[in-house]
mmCIF file with all atom_site columns, C-alpha atoms in Angstrom:
data_model
loop_
_atom_site.group_PDB
_atom_site.id
_atom_site.type_symbol
_atom_site.label_atom_id
_atom_site.label_alt_id
_atom_site.label_comp_id
_atom_site.label_asym_id
_atom_site.label_entity_id
_atom_site.label_seq_id
_atom_site.pdbx_PDB_ins_code
_atom_site.Cartn_x
_atom_site.Cartn_y
_atom_site.Cartn_z
_atom_site.occupancy
_atom_site.B_iso_or_equiv
_atom_site.pdbx_formal_charge
_atom_site.auth_seq_id
_atom_site.auth_comp_id
_atom_site.auth_asym_id
_atom_site.auth_atom_id
_atom_site.pdbx_PDB_model_num
ATOM 1   C CA . GLN A 1 1   ? 0.000   0.000  0.000   1.00 84.00 ? 1   GLN A CA 1
ATOM 2   C CA . VAL A 1 2   ? 1.322   3.421  -0.948  1.00 95.00 ? 2   VAL A CA 1
ATOM 3   C CA . HIS A 1 3   ? 1.141   6.202  1.632   1.00 97.00 ? 3   HIS A CA 1
ATOM 4   C CA . LEU A 1 4   ? 0.217   9.692  0.454   1.00 98.00 ? 4   LEU A CA 1
ATOM 5   C CA . VAL A 1 5   ? 0.670   13.060 2.132   1.00 98.00 ? 5   VAL A CA 1
ATOM 6   C CA . GLU A 1 6   ? -0.635  16.330 0.693   1.00 98.00 ? 6   GLU A CA 1
ATOM 7   C CA . SER A 1 7   ? 0.912   19.702 1.362   1.00 97.00 ? 7   SER A CA 1
ATOM 8   C CA . GLY A 1 8   ? 0.753   23.250 0.076   1.00 98.00 ? 8   GLY A CA 1
ATOM 9   C CA . GLY A 1 9   ? -2.741  24.311 1.051   1.00 98.00 ? 9   GLY A CA 1
ATOM 10  C CA . GLY A 1 10  ? -3.464  27.634 2.660   1.00 98.00 ? 10  GLY A CA 1
ATOM 11  C CA . LEU A 1 11  ? -5.340  30.902 2.523   1.00 98.00 ? 11  LEU A CA 1
ATOM 12  C CA . VAL A 1 12  ? -5.099  32.961 -0.650  1.00 98.00 ? 12  VAL A CA 1
ATOM 13  C CA . HIS A 1 13  ? -7.017  35.728 -2.370  1.00 98.00 ? 13  HIS A CA 1
ATOM 14  C CA . THR A 1 14  ? -9.121  35.539 -5.498  1.00 98.00 ? 14  THR A CA 1
ATOM 15  C CA . GLY A 1 15  ? -6.866  35.439 -8.545  1.00 98.00 ? 15  GLY A CA 1
ATOM 16  C CA . ASP A 1 16  ? -3.871  34.053 -6.684  1.00 98.00 ? 16  ASP A CA 1
ATOM 17  C CA . SER A 1 17  ? -2.006  30.846 -7.447  1.00 98.00 ? 17  SER A CA 1
ATOM 18  C CA . LEU A 1 18  ? -1.226  27.897 -5.236  1.00 98.00 ? 18  LEU A CA 1
ATOM 19  C CA . SER A 1 19  ? 0.752   24.711 -5.729  1.00 98.00 ? 19  SER A CA 1
ATOM 20  C CA . LEU A 1 20  ? -0.206  21.486 -3.997  1.00 98.00 ? 20  LEU A CA 1
ATOM 21  C CA . SER A 1 21  ? 2.090   18.493 -3.650  1.00 98.00 ? 21  SER A CA 1
ATOM 22  C CA . CYS A 1 22  ? 1.381   14.844 -3.010  1.00 98.00 ? 22  CYS A CA 1
ATOM 23  C CA . ALA A 1 23  ? 4.316   12.906 -1.626  1.00 97.00 ? 23  ALA A CA 1
ATOM 24  C CA . ALA A 1 24  ? 4.272   9.116  -1.756  1.00 97.00 ? 24  ALA A CA 1
ATOM 25  C CA . SER A 1 25  ? 6.143   6.564  0.286   1.00 96.00 ? 25  SER A CA 1
ATOM 26  C CA . GLY A 1 26  ? 6.094   2.829  0.797   1.00 95.00 ? 26  GLY A CA 1
ATOM 27  C CA . ARG A 1 27  ? 5.728   2.006  -2.891  1.00 93.00 ? 27  ARG A CA 1
ATOM 28  C CA . ALA A 1 28  ? 6.972   3.365  -6.195  1.00 94.00 ? 28  ALA A CA 1
ATOM 29  C CA . LEU A 1 29  ? 4.430   5.920  -7.350  1.00 93.00 ? 29  LEU A CA 1
ATOM 30  C CA . ARG A 1 30  ? 5.287   5.311  -11.007 1.00 95.00 ? 30  ARG A CA 1
ATOM 31  C CA . THR A 1 31  ? 3.009   2.258  -11.040 1.00 94.00 ? 31  THR A CA 1
ATOM 32  C CA . TYR A 1 32  ? -0.073  4.205  -9.939  1.00 97.00 ? 32  TYR A CA 1
ATOM 33  C CA . THR A 1 33  ? -2.601  6.463  -11.562 1.00 97.00 ? 33  THR A CA 1
ATOM 34  C CA . VAL A 1 34  ? -2.838  9.529  -9.317  1.00 98.00 ? 34  VAL A CA 1
ATOM 35  C CA . ALA A 1 35  ? -5.729  11.937 -9.022  1.00 98.00 ? 35  ALA A CA 1
ATOM 36  C CA . TRP A 1 36  ? -6.731  15.008 -7.066  1.00 98.00 ? 36  TRP A CA 1
ATOM 37  C CA . PHE A 1 37  ? -10.175 15.314 -5.519  1.00 98.00 ? 37  PHE A CA 1
ATOM 38  C CA . ARG A 1 38  ? -11.718 18.092 -3.496  1.00 98.00 ? 38  ARG A CA 1
ATOM 39  C CA . GLN A 1 39  ? -14.535 18.199 -0.992  1.00 98.00 ? 39  GLN A CA 1
ATOM 40  C CA . GLU A 1 40  ? -16.568 21.078 0.380   1.00 96.00 ? 40  GLU A CA 1
ATOM 41  C CA . PRO A 1 41  ? -18.309 20.725 3.756   1.00 92.00 ? 41  PRO A CA 1
ATOM 42  C CA . GLY A 1 42  ? -21.505 18.730 3.423   1.00 94.00 ? 42  GLY A CA 1
ATOM 43  C CA . LYS A 1 43  ? -20.800 17.744 -0.174  1.00 96.00 ? 43  LYS A CA 1
ATOM 44  C CA . ASP A 1 44  ? -19.423 14.702 -1.959  1.00 96.00 ? 44  ASP A CA 1
ATOM 45  C CA . ARG A 1 45  ? -15.796 14.382 -2.883  1.00 96.00 ? 45  ARG A CA 1
ATOM 46  C CA . GLU A 1 46  ? -15.264 15.620 -6.448  1.00 97.00 ? 46  GLU A CA 1
ATOM 47  C CA . PHE A 1 47  ? -12.690 14.594 -9.056  1.00 98.00 ? 47  PHE A CA 1
ATOM 48  C CA . ILE A 1 48  ? -10.708 17.555 -10.340 1.00 98.00 ? 48  ILE A CA 1
ATOM 49  C CA . ALA A 1 49  ? -7.568  16.181 -12.001 1.00 98.00 ? 49  ALA A CA 1
ATOM 50  C CA . GLY A 1 50  ? -5.819  12.916 -12.763 1.00 98.00 ? 50  GLY A CA 1
ATOM 51  C CA . ILE A 1 51  ? -2.665  11.650 -14.416 1.00 98.00 ? 51  ILE A CA 1
ATOM 52  C CA . THR A 1 52  ? -1.677  8.233  -15.732 1.00 98.00 ? 52  THR A CA 1
ATOM 53  C CA . ALA A 1 53  ? 1.182   6.314  -14.174 1.00 97.00 ? 53  ALA A CA 1
ATOM 54  C CA . ASP A 1 54  ? 3.754   7.337  -16.779 1.00 96.00 ? 54  ASP A CA 1
ATOM 55  C CA . GLY A 1 55  ? 2.365   10.857 -17.113 1.00 97.00 ? 55  GLY A CA 1
ATOM 56  C CA . ASP A 1 56  ? 1.423   10.577 -20.778 1.00 97.00 ? 56  ASP A CA 1
ATOM 57  C CA . ARG A 1 57  ? -2.211  11.627 -20.257 1.00 98.00 ? 57  ARG A CA 1
ATOM 58  C CA . THR A 1 58  ? -4.084  13.914 -17.912 1.00 98.00 ? 58  THR A CA 1
ATOM 59  C CA . SER A 1 59  ? -7.727  14.577 -17.218 1.00 98.00 ? 59  SER A CA 1
ATOM 60  C CA . LEU A 1 60  ? -9.194  17.655 -15.564 1.00 98.00 ? 60  LEU A CA 1
ATOM 61  C CA . LEU A 1 61  ? -12.596 18.842 -14.466 1.00 96.00 ? 61  LEU A CA 1
ATOM 62  C CA . SER A 1 62  ? -13.982 21.211 -17.082 1.00 96.00 ? 62  SER A CA 1
ATOM 63  C CA . SER A 1 63  ? -14.353 24.068 -14.603 1.00 93.00 ? 63  SER A CA 1
ATOM 64  C CA . VAL A 1 64  ? -10.629 24.005 -13.771 1.00 96.00 ? 64  VAL A CA 1
ATOM 65  C CA . LYS A 1 65  ? -9.125  22.784 -17.050 1.00 97.00 ? 65  LYS A CA 1
ATOM 66  C CA . ASP A 1 66  ? -7.912  26.229 -18.099 1.00 97.00 ? 66  ASP A CA 1
ATOM 67  C CA . ARG A 1 67  ? -6.597  27.108 -14.650 1.00 98.00 ? 67  ARG A CA 1
ATOM 68  C CA . PHE A 1 68  ? -5.140  23.954 -13.075 1.00 98.00 ? 68  PHE A CA 1
ATOM 69  C CA . THR A 1 69  ? -2.293  21.696 -14.154 1.00 98.00 ? 69  THR A CA 1
ATOM 70  C CA . ILE A 1 70  ? -1.457  18.257 -12.830 1.00 98.00 ? 70  ILE A CA 1
ATOM 71  C CA . ALA A 1 71  ? 2.047   16.854 -13.204 1.00 98.00 ? 71  ALA A CA 1
ATOM 72  C CA . ARG A 1 72  ? 4.214   14.158 -11.721 1.00 97.00 ? 72  ARG A CA 1
ATOM 73  C CA . ASP A 1 73  ? 7.852   13.432 -11.038 1.00 96.00 ? 73  ASP A CA 1
ATOM 74  C CA . ASN A 1 74  ? 8.121   9.705  -10.551 1.00 94.00 ? 74  ASN A CA 1
ATOM 75  C CA . LYS A 1 75  ? 11.817  9.906  -9.708  1.00 95.00 ? 75  LYS A CA 1
ATOM 76  C CA . LYS A 1 76  ? 10.884  11.989 -6.679  1.00 96.00 ? 76  LYS A CA 1
ATOM 77  C CA . ASN A 1 77  ? 7.633   10.132 -5.979  1.00 96.00 ? 77  ASN A CA 1
ATOM 78  C CA . LEU A 1 78  ? 5.677   13.386 -6.230  1.00 97.00 ? 78  LEU A CA 1
ATOM 79  C CA . VAL A 1 79  ? 2.520   14.574 -7.943  1.00 98.00 ? 79  VAL A CA 1
ATOM 80  C CA . SER A 1 80  ? 1.657   18.249 -8.065  1.00 98.00 ? 80  SER A CA 1
ATOM 81  C CA . LEU A 1 81  ? -1.421  20.335 -8.721  1.00 98.00 ? 81  LEU A CA 1
ATOM 82  C CA . GLU A 1 82  ? -0.723  23.855 -9.913  1.00 98.00 ? 82  GLU A CA 1
ATOM 83  C CA . MET A 1 83  ? -3.745  26.067 -9.365  1.00 98.00 ? 83  MET A CA 1
ATOM 84  C CA . ASN A 1 84  ? -3.990  29.478 -10.999 1.00 98.00 ? 84  ASN A CA 1
ATOM 85  C CA . ARG A 1 85  ? -6.565  32.275 -10.959 1.00 98.00 ? 85  ARG A CA 1
ATOM 86  C CA . LEU A 1 86  ? -8.190  30.800 -7.897  1.00 98.00 ? 86  LEU A CA 1
ATOM 87  C CA . LYS A 1 87  ? -11.793 31.585 -7.059  1.00 97.00 ? 87  LYS A CA 1
ATOM 88  C CA . PRO A 1 88  ? -13.801 31.329 -3.837  1.00 97.00 ? 88  PRO A CA 1
ATOM 89  C CA . ALA A 1 89  ? -15.587 28.341 -5.406  1.00 96.00 ? 89  ALA A CA 1
ATOM 90  C CA . ASP A 1 90  ? -12.268 26.487 -5.304  1.00 97.00 ? 90  ASP A CA 1
ATOM 91  C CA . THR A 1 91  ? -12.350 26.521 -1.512  1.00 98.00 ? 91  THR A CA 1
ATOM 92  C CA . ALA A 1 92  ? -12.306 22.925 -0.294  1.00 98.00 ? 92  ALA A CA 1
ATOM 93  C CA . VAL A 1 93  ? -10.205 20.210 1.249   1.00 98.00 ? 93  VAL A CA 1
ATOM 94  C CA . TYR A 1 94  ? -7.992  18.782 -1.482  1.00 98.00 ? 94  TYR A CA 1
ATOM 95  C CA . TYR A 1 95  ? -7.015  15.117 -1.473  1.00 98.00 ? 95  TYR A CA 1
ATOM 96  C CA . CYS A 1 96  ? -4.646  13.104 -3.590  1.00 98.00 ? 96  CYS A CA 1
ATOM 97  C CA . ALA A 1 97  ? -5.428  9.487  -4.350  1.00 98.00 ? 97  ALA A CA 1
ATOM 98  C CA . ALA A 1 98  ? -3.678  6.609  -6.089  1.00 97.00 ? 98  ALA A CA 1
ATOM 99  C CA . SER A 1 99  ? -4.975  3.599  -7.980  1.00 96.00 ? 99  SER A CA 1
ATOM 100 C CA . ALA A 1 100 ? -3.028  0.580  -9.181  1.00 95.00 ? 100 ALA A CA 1
ATOM 101 C CA . ALA A 1 101 ? -5.989  -0.947 -11.022 1.00 93.00 ? 101 ALA A CA 1
ATOM 102 C CA . ASP A 1 102 ? -4.968  0.295  -14.482 1.00 93.00 ? 102 ASP A CA 1
ATOM 103 C CA . PRO A 1 103 ? -1.862  2.453  -14.846 1.00 92.00 ? 103 PRO A CA 1
ATOM 104 C CA . GLY A 1 104 ? -3.024  3.744  -18.225 1.00 95.00 ? 104 GLY A CA 1
ATOM 105 C CA . ASP A 1 105 ? -6.497  4.758  -17.075 1.00 95.00 ? 105 ASP A CA 1
ATOM 106 C CA . ILE A 1 106 ? -7.754  7.747  -15.096 1.00 96.00 ? 106 ILE A CA 1
ATOM 107 C CA . PRO A 1 107 ? -10.892 6.777  -13.151 1.00 95.00 ? 107 PRO A CA 1
ATOM 108 C CA . LEU A 1 108 ? -13.237 9.566  -12.118 1.00 95.00 ? 108 LEU A CA 1
ATOM 109 C CA . ILE A 1 109 ? -14.965 7.746  -9.274  1.00 93.00 ? 109 ILE A CA 1
ATOM 110 C CA . THR A 1 110 ? -13.696 7.746  -5.710  1.00 94.00 ? 110 THR A CA 1
ATOM 111 C CA . ILE A 1 111 ? -14.269 4.037  -5.121  1.00 93.00 ? 111 ILE A CA 1
ATOM 112 C CA . THR A 1 112 ? -11.689 3.163  -7.769  1.00 94.00 ? 112 THR A CA 1
ATOM 113 C CA . TYR A 1 113 ? -8.968  4.704  -5.602  1.00 96.00 ? 113 TYR A CA 1
ATOM 114 C CA . ASP A 1 114 ? -7.895  2.765  -2.543  1.00 93.00 ? 114 ASP A CA 1
ATOM 115 C CA . ASN A 1 115 ? -5.017  4.977  -1.429  1.00 97.00 ? 115 ASN A CA 1
ATOM 116 C CA . TRP A 1 116 ? -5.768  8.441  -0.041  1.00 97.00 ? 116 TRP A CA 1
ATOM 117 C CA . GLY A 1 117 ? -3.923  11.254 1.621   1.00 98.00 ? 117 GLY A CA 1
ATOM 118 C CA . GLN A 1 118 ? -5.193  13.120 4.661   1.00 97.00 ? 118 GLN A CA 1
ATOM 119 C CA . GLY A 1 119 ? -6.200  16.220 2.723   1.00 98.00 ? 119 GLY A CA 1
ATOM 120 C CA . THR A 1 120 ? -5.038  19.818 2.725   1.00 98.00 ? 120 THR A CA 1
ATOM 121 C CA . GLN A 1 121 ? -7.276  22.851 3.123   1.00 98.00 ? 121 GLN A CA 1
ATOM 122 C CA . VAL A 1 122 ? -7.428  25.461 0.376   1.00 98.00 ? 122 VAL A CA 1
ATOM 123 C CA . THR A 1 123 ? -9.311  28.635 1.188   1.00 98.00 ? 123 THR A CA 1
ATOM 124 C CA . VAL A 1 124 ? -9.803  31.411 -1.358  1.00 98.00 ? 124 VAL A CA 1
ATOM 125 C CA . SER A 1 125 ? -11.069 34.702 -0.022  1.00 97.00 ? 125 SER A CA 1
ATOM 126 C CA . SER A 1 126 ? -13.047 37.181 -2.078  1.00 92.00 ? 126 SER A CA 1
#
């Protein structure tokens, strides 16, 4: 089982940028699809970005596609989420997740991921 730890969350203003990192340990991250989800209080966890194991494909939620970028550095066992032009609607707890089911696929459903980080809070003030 791979262990994931998110970092980089914080309080920013509308229009600012923020970079989140997901650090993996215990297993080589290069064999896992990795995705970022976010969750607002009282709402379901939502897929926002994913990347295949070798980094050849990415998938992003339409509402963030022009603002967010997901990338990975398998040599460092890290996956990042670069967030630009942040809005108050982006406020949520952000989680990274890993799936070994299909390294070339990017599932959009939470149940397909069996490895999760603890989450990091992102708050965007208006």
